[in-house]
CSV table of N, CA, C and O in Angstrom, one decimal:
chain,number,residue,atom,x,y,z
A,41,SER,N,100.8,122.6,71.0
A,41,SER,CA,101.8,122.8,70.0
A,41,SER,C,102.5,122.9,68.5
A,41,SER,O,103.1,122.3,69.3
A,42,PHE,N,103.0,123.1,68.2
A,42,PHE,CA,103.6,122.9,66.9
A,42,PHE,C,103.8,123.8,66.4
A,42,PHE,O,102.3,124.2,65.4
A,43,PHE,N,105.0,123.7,65.4
A,43,PHE,CA,104.9,124.4,64.7
A,43,PHE,C,105.8,124.2,63.6
A,43,PHE,O,107.4,125.2,63.3
A,44,PRO,N,106.0,123.5,62.5
A,44,PRO,CA,106.9,122.7,61.2
A,44,PRO,C,106.8,124.0,60.3
A,44,PRO,O,106.2,124.4,59.4
A,45,ALA,N,108.3,124.3,59.9
A,45,ALA,CA,108.3,125.5,59.4
A,45,ALA,C,108.9,124.6,57.5
A,45,ALA,O,110.2,123.2,58.3
A,46,ASN,N,108.9,125.3,56.5
A,46,ASN,CA,109.0,124.5,55.3
A,46,ASN,C,109.4,125.6,54.3
A,46,ASN,O,109.6,126.4,54.4
A,47,VAL,N,110.8,125.1,53.8
A,47,VAL,CA,110.8,125.8,52.1
A,47,VAL,C,110.9,125.1,50.7
A,47,VAL,O,111.2,124.2,51.1
A,48,GLN,N,110.2,126.5,50.2
A,48,GLN,CA,110.2,126.1,48.5
A,48,GLN,C,110.2,126.8,47.8
A,48,GLN,O,110.5,127.9,48.2
A,49,MET,N,111.9,126.5,46.3
A,49,MET,CA,111.9,127.6,45.8
A,49,MET,C,111.1,126.8,44.6
A,49,MET,O,111.6,125.7,43.9
A,50,ASN,N,110.8,127.3,43.3
A,50,ASN,CA,110.7,127.4,42.0
A,50,ASN,C,111.8,127.5,41.0
A,50,ASN,O,112.4,128.9,41.2
A,51,VAL,N,112.4,127.0,40.5
A,51,VAL,CA,112.7,127.6,39.1
A,51,VAL,C,112.6,126.8,37.9
A,51,VAL,O,112.0,125.6,38.0
A,52,SER,N,112.4,128.1,37.2
A,52,SER,CA,112.3,127.9,35.9
A,52,SER,C,113.0,127.4,34.6
A,52,SER,O,113.2,129.1,33.9
A,53,PRO,N,114.2,127.6,34.2
A,53,PRO,CA,115.2,127.2,32.8
A,53,PRO,C,115.1,127.4,32.2
A,53,PRO,O,115.5,127.7,31.6
A,54,PHE,N,113.9,126.8,31.3
A,54,PHE,CA,113.3,126.5,30.1
A,54,PHE,C,112.1,126.9,30.2
A,54,PHE,O,111.2,127.4,31.4
A,55,PRO,N,111.8,127.9,29.0
A,55,PRO,CA,109.8,128.0,29.5
A,55,PRO,C,109.0,127.0,29.8
A,55,PRO,O,108.0,127.3,29.7
A,56,TRP,N,109.5,126.1,29.9
A,56,TRP,CA,108.3,124.5,29.4
A,56,TRP,C,108.8,123.7,30.7
A,56,TRP,O,108.3,122.4,30.2
A,57,MET,N,109.6,124.0,31.6
A,57,MET,CA,110.1,123.1,32.3
A,57,MET,C,110.3,124.3,34.0
A,57,MET,O,110.6,125.3,33.5
A,58,VAL,N,109.0,123.3,34.9
A,58,VAL,CA,109.5,123.9,36.1
A,58,VAL,C,109.9,123.4,36.7
A,58,VAL,O,109.7,121.9,37.3
A,59,LEU,N,110.9,123.5,37.8
A,59,LEU,CA,111.5,122.9,38.8
A,59,LEU,C,111.1,123.2,39.5
A,59,LEU,O,111.5,124.4,40.2
A,60,GLN,N,110.6,122.2,41.0
A,60,GLN,CA,110.5,122.6,42.4
A,60,GLN,C,110.8,122.3,43.3
A,60,GLN,O,111.1,120.5,43.3
A,61,PHE,N,111.6,122.2,44.1
A,61,PHE,CA,112.5,122.0,45.4
A,61,PHE,C,112.2,122.0,46.3
A,61,PHE,O,112.0,124.0,46.7
A,62,ALA,N,112.2,122.0,47.5
A,62,ALA,CA,111.3,121.7,48.6
A,62,ALA,C,111.7,120.7,50.0
A,62,ALA,O,111.9,120.0,49.5
A,63,ILE,N,112.3,121.6,51.2
A,63,ILE,CA,112.7,120.6,52.2
A,63,ILE,C,111.3,120.8,52.9
A,63,ILE,O,110.6,121.9,53.9
A,64,ILE,N,110.9,120.0,54.2
A,64,ILE,CA,110.4,120.4,54.9
A,64,ILE,C,110.3,119.1,56.4
A,64,ILE,O,111.4,118.6,56.1
A,65,ASN,N,109.8,120.0,57.1
A,65,ASN,CA,110.0,120.3,58.4
A,65,ASN,C,110.9,120.8,58.8
A,65,ASN,O,112.0,119.9,59.4
A,66,ILE,N,111.7,121.9,58.5
A,66,ILE,CA,113.6,121.7,58.0
A,66,ILE,C,114.3,122.1,59.8
A,66,ILE,O,115.3,121.2,59.9
A,67,PHE,N,113.8,122.4,61.3
A,67,PHE,CA,114.0,122.2,61.9
A,67,PHE,C,114.1,120.7,62.8
A,67,PHE,O,114.7,120.9,63.7
A,68,ASP,N,113.6,120.0,61.9
A,68,ASP,CA,114.1,118.5,62.4
A,68,ASP,C,112.6,118.3,63.4
A,68,ASP,O,113.4,117.9,64.6
A,69,GLU,N,112.0,119.0,64.0
A,69,GLU,CA,111.1,119.0,64.8
A,69,GLU,C,110.0,117.8,65.1
A,69,GLU,O,109.9,116.6,63.9
A,70,GLU,N,110.1,116.8,66.6
A,70,GLU,CA,108.7,115.9,66.7
A,70,GLU,C,107.8,116.6,66.6
A,70,GLU,O,108.1,117.2,68.2
A,71,TYR,N,106.8,116.2,65.9
A,71,TYR,CA,105.4,116.5,66.6
A,71,TYR,C,104.8,115.7,65.9
A,71,TYR,O,104.6,114.7,65.5
A,72,PHE,N,103.3,115.9,66.9
A,72,PHE,CA,102.4,114.5,66.4
A,72,PHE,C,100.9,115.2,66.7
A,72,PHE,O,100.5,116.8,66.7
A,73,SER,N,100.5,114.9,65.3
A,73,SER,CA,99.0,115.1,64.6
A,73,SER,C,97.7,114.1,64.7
A,73,SER,O,98.4,113.0,64.7
A,74,PHE,N,96.8,114.0,64.2
A,74,PHE,CA,95.7,113.7,63.9
A,74,PHE,C,95.6,112.6,64.7
A,74,PHE,O,95.3,110.8,63.8
A,75,GLY,N,94.7,113.1,66.1
A,75,GLY,CA,94.4,112.1,66.9
A,75,GLY,C,93.2,110.3,66.6
A,75,GLY,O,92.9,111.7,66.0
A,76,THR,N,93.7,109.8,66.9
A,76,THR,CA,91.9,108.2,66.9
A,76,THR,C,91.8,108.1,68.2
A,76,THR,O,92.5,107.4,68.1
A,77,PRO,N,91.4,107.8,68.0
A,77,PRO,CA,90.1,106.7,68.6
A,77,PRO,C,90.6,105.1,68.5
A,77,PRO,O,91.3,104.7,66.7
A,78,VAL,N,91.9,104.1,69.1
A,78,VAL,CA,91.7,102.7,68.4
A,78,VAL,C,91.7,101.5,69.5
A,78,VAL,O,91.9,101.9,70.9
A,79,ASP,N,91.4,100.2,68.6
A,79,ASP,CA,91.7,99.0,69.1
A,79,ASP,C,92.7,98.7,69.5
A,79,ASP,O,93.0,97.2,68.6
A,80,VAL,N,93.7,99.4,70.4
A,80,VAL,CA,95.1,98.5,70.2
A,80,VAL,C,94.9,97.0,70.2
A,80,VAL,O,94.9,96.3,69.5
A,81,ASP,N,93.8,95.8,71.1
A,81,ASP,CA,93.8,94.4,71.4
A,81,ASP,C,92.2,93.9,70.6
A,81,ASP,O,92.7,93.2,70.8
A,82,PHE,N,92.1,94.3,70.0
A,82,PHE,CA,91.2,94.0,69.7
A,82,PHE,C,89.9,93.2,70.3
A,82,PHE,O,90.1,91.9,69.5
A,83,ASP,N,90.0,94.1,71.4
A,83,ASP,CA,88.8,92.7,71.7
A,83,ASP,C,87.4,93.8,72.2
A,83,ASP,O,86.4,93.7,72.6
A,84,GLY,N,87.1,95.0,71.2
A,84,GLY,CA,86.3,95.4,70.9
A,84,GLY,C,85.8,96.8,71.5
A,84,GLY,O,85.2,98.1,71.2
A,85,ALA,N,86.5,96.7,71.9
A,85,ALA,CA,87.0,98.5,73.0
A,85,ALA,C,87.6,99.5,72.9
A,85,ALA,O,88.5,98.9,72.2
A,86,ILE,N,87.5,100.2,72.9
A,86,ILE,CA,88.7,101.6,72.2
A,86,ILE,C,88.9,101.2,74.3
A,86,ILE,O,89.0,101.9,74.5
A,87,ASP,N,90.8,101.6,73.4
A,87,ASP,CA,91.7,101.5,74.1
A,87,ASP,C,92.1,103.0,74.5
A,87,ASP,O,92.8,102.9,75.5
A,88,GLY,N,92.4,103.5,73.6
A,88,GLY,CA,92.1,105.4,74.5
A,88,GLY,C,93.0,105.4,73.1
A,88,GLY,O,92.5,105.1,71.7
A,89,PRO,N,93.2,106.5,73.0
A,89,PRO,CA,93.5,107.4,71.4
A,89,PRO,C,95.5,107.8,71.0
A,89,PRO,O,96.1,107.2,72.0
A,90,VAL,N,95.5,107.6,70.2
A,90,VAL,CA,96.8,107.3,69.1
A,90,VAL,C,97.1,108.6,68.7
A,90,VAL,O,96.1,108.9,67.6
A,91,TYR,N,98.3,108.8,68.5
A,91,TYR,CA,98.6,110.1,68.0
A,91,TYR,C,99.8,109.9,67.0
A,91,TYR,O,100.1,108.9,67.0
A,92,LEU,N,100.0,110.2,65.7
A,92,LEU,CA,100.6,110.1,65.0
A,92,LEU,C,101.8,111.4,64.2
A,92,LEU,O,101.8,111.9,63.6
A,93,LEU,N,102.9,109.5,65.1
A,93,LEU,CA,104.0,110.8,64.7
A,93,LEU,C,104.7,111.1,62.8
A,93,LEU,O,104.3,110.3,62.3
A,94,GLN,N,104.6,112.9,63.3
A,94,GLN,CA,104.7,113.0,61.3
A,94,GLN,C,106.0,112.9,61.4
A,94,GLN,O,106.5,113.2,62.4
A,95,PRO,N,106.2,113.2,60.2
A,95,PRO,CA,107.8,112.4,59.6
A,95,PRO,C,109.5,113.4,60.1
A,95,PRO,O,108.9,114.9,59.7
A,96,PRO,N,110.4,113.7,60.4
A,96,PRO,CA,111.4,114.1,59.9
A,96,PRO,C,111.3,115.2,59.4
A,96,PRO,O,111.2,114.8,57.8
A,97,ARG,N,113.0,116.1,58.5
A,97,ARG,CA,113.2,116.6,58.0
A,97,ARG,C,112.6,116.1,56.7
A,97,ARG,O,113.6,114.7,56.7
A,98,ASN,N,112.6,116.2,55.7
A,98,ASN,CA,112.0,115.5,54.5
A,98,ASN,C,112.5,116.1,52.9
A,98,ASN,O,112.3,117.5,53.3
A,99,GLY,N,113.0,116.0,51.9
A,99,GLY,CA,112.7,116.6,50.7
A,99,GLY,C,112.0,116.4,49.6
A,99,GLY,O,112.0,115.1,49.1
A,100,TYR,N,111.6,117.1,48.1
A,100,TYR,CA,111.8,116.8,47.3
A,100,TYR,C,111.8,117.2,46.1
A,100,TYR,O,112.1,118.3,46.4
A,101,VAL,N,112.4,117.1,45.2
A,101,VAL,CA,112.6,117.4,44.1
A,101,VAL,C,111.6,117.3,42.3
A,101,VAL,O,110.6,115.5,42.3
A,102,LEU,N,110.3,118.8,42.3
A,102,LEU,CA,109.6,117.7,41.3
A,102,LEU,C,110.2,119.1,40.1
A,102,LEU,O,109.7,119.9,39.8
A,103,MET,N,109.7,117.7,38.9
A,103,MET,CA,109.7,118.8,37.2
A,103,MET,C,108.6,118.5,36.4
A,103,MET,O,108.1,117.0,36.3
A,104,ASN,N,108.3,119.4,36.4
A,104,ASN,CA,106.8,120.2,35.1
A,104,ASN,C,107.3,120.4,34.2
A,104,ASN,O,108.2,121.3,34.0
A,105,ILE,N,106.7,120.0,32.8
A,105,ILE,CA,107.6,119.8,31.9
A,105,ILE,C,105.5,119.8,30.7
A,105,ILE,O,104.9,119.6,30.4
């Protein structure tokens, strides 16, 4: 199980503009999700499940006008 924590803040410096600041995975947890069966050696047989590593701490700034 996993619990990534995210933080988001919206600021409106003008009536016609909104700035959104976000930090994703603030504690930099390593977690896996979205398992899928994969044929690693392309021989036509499913070799087993593969789990996707989710990104480390990251963030973005979005401006809506």
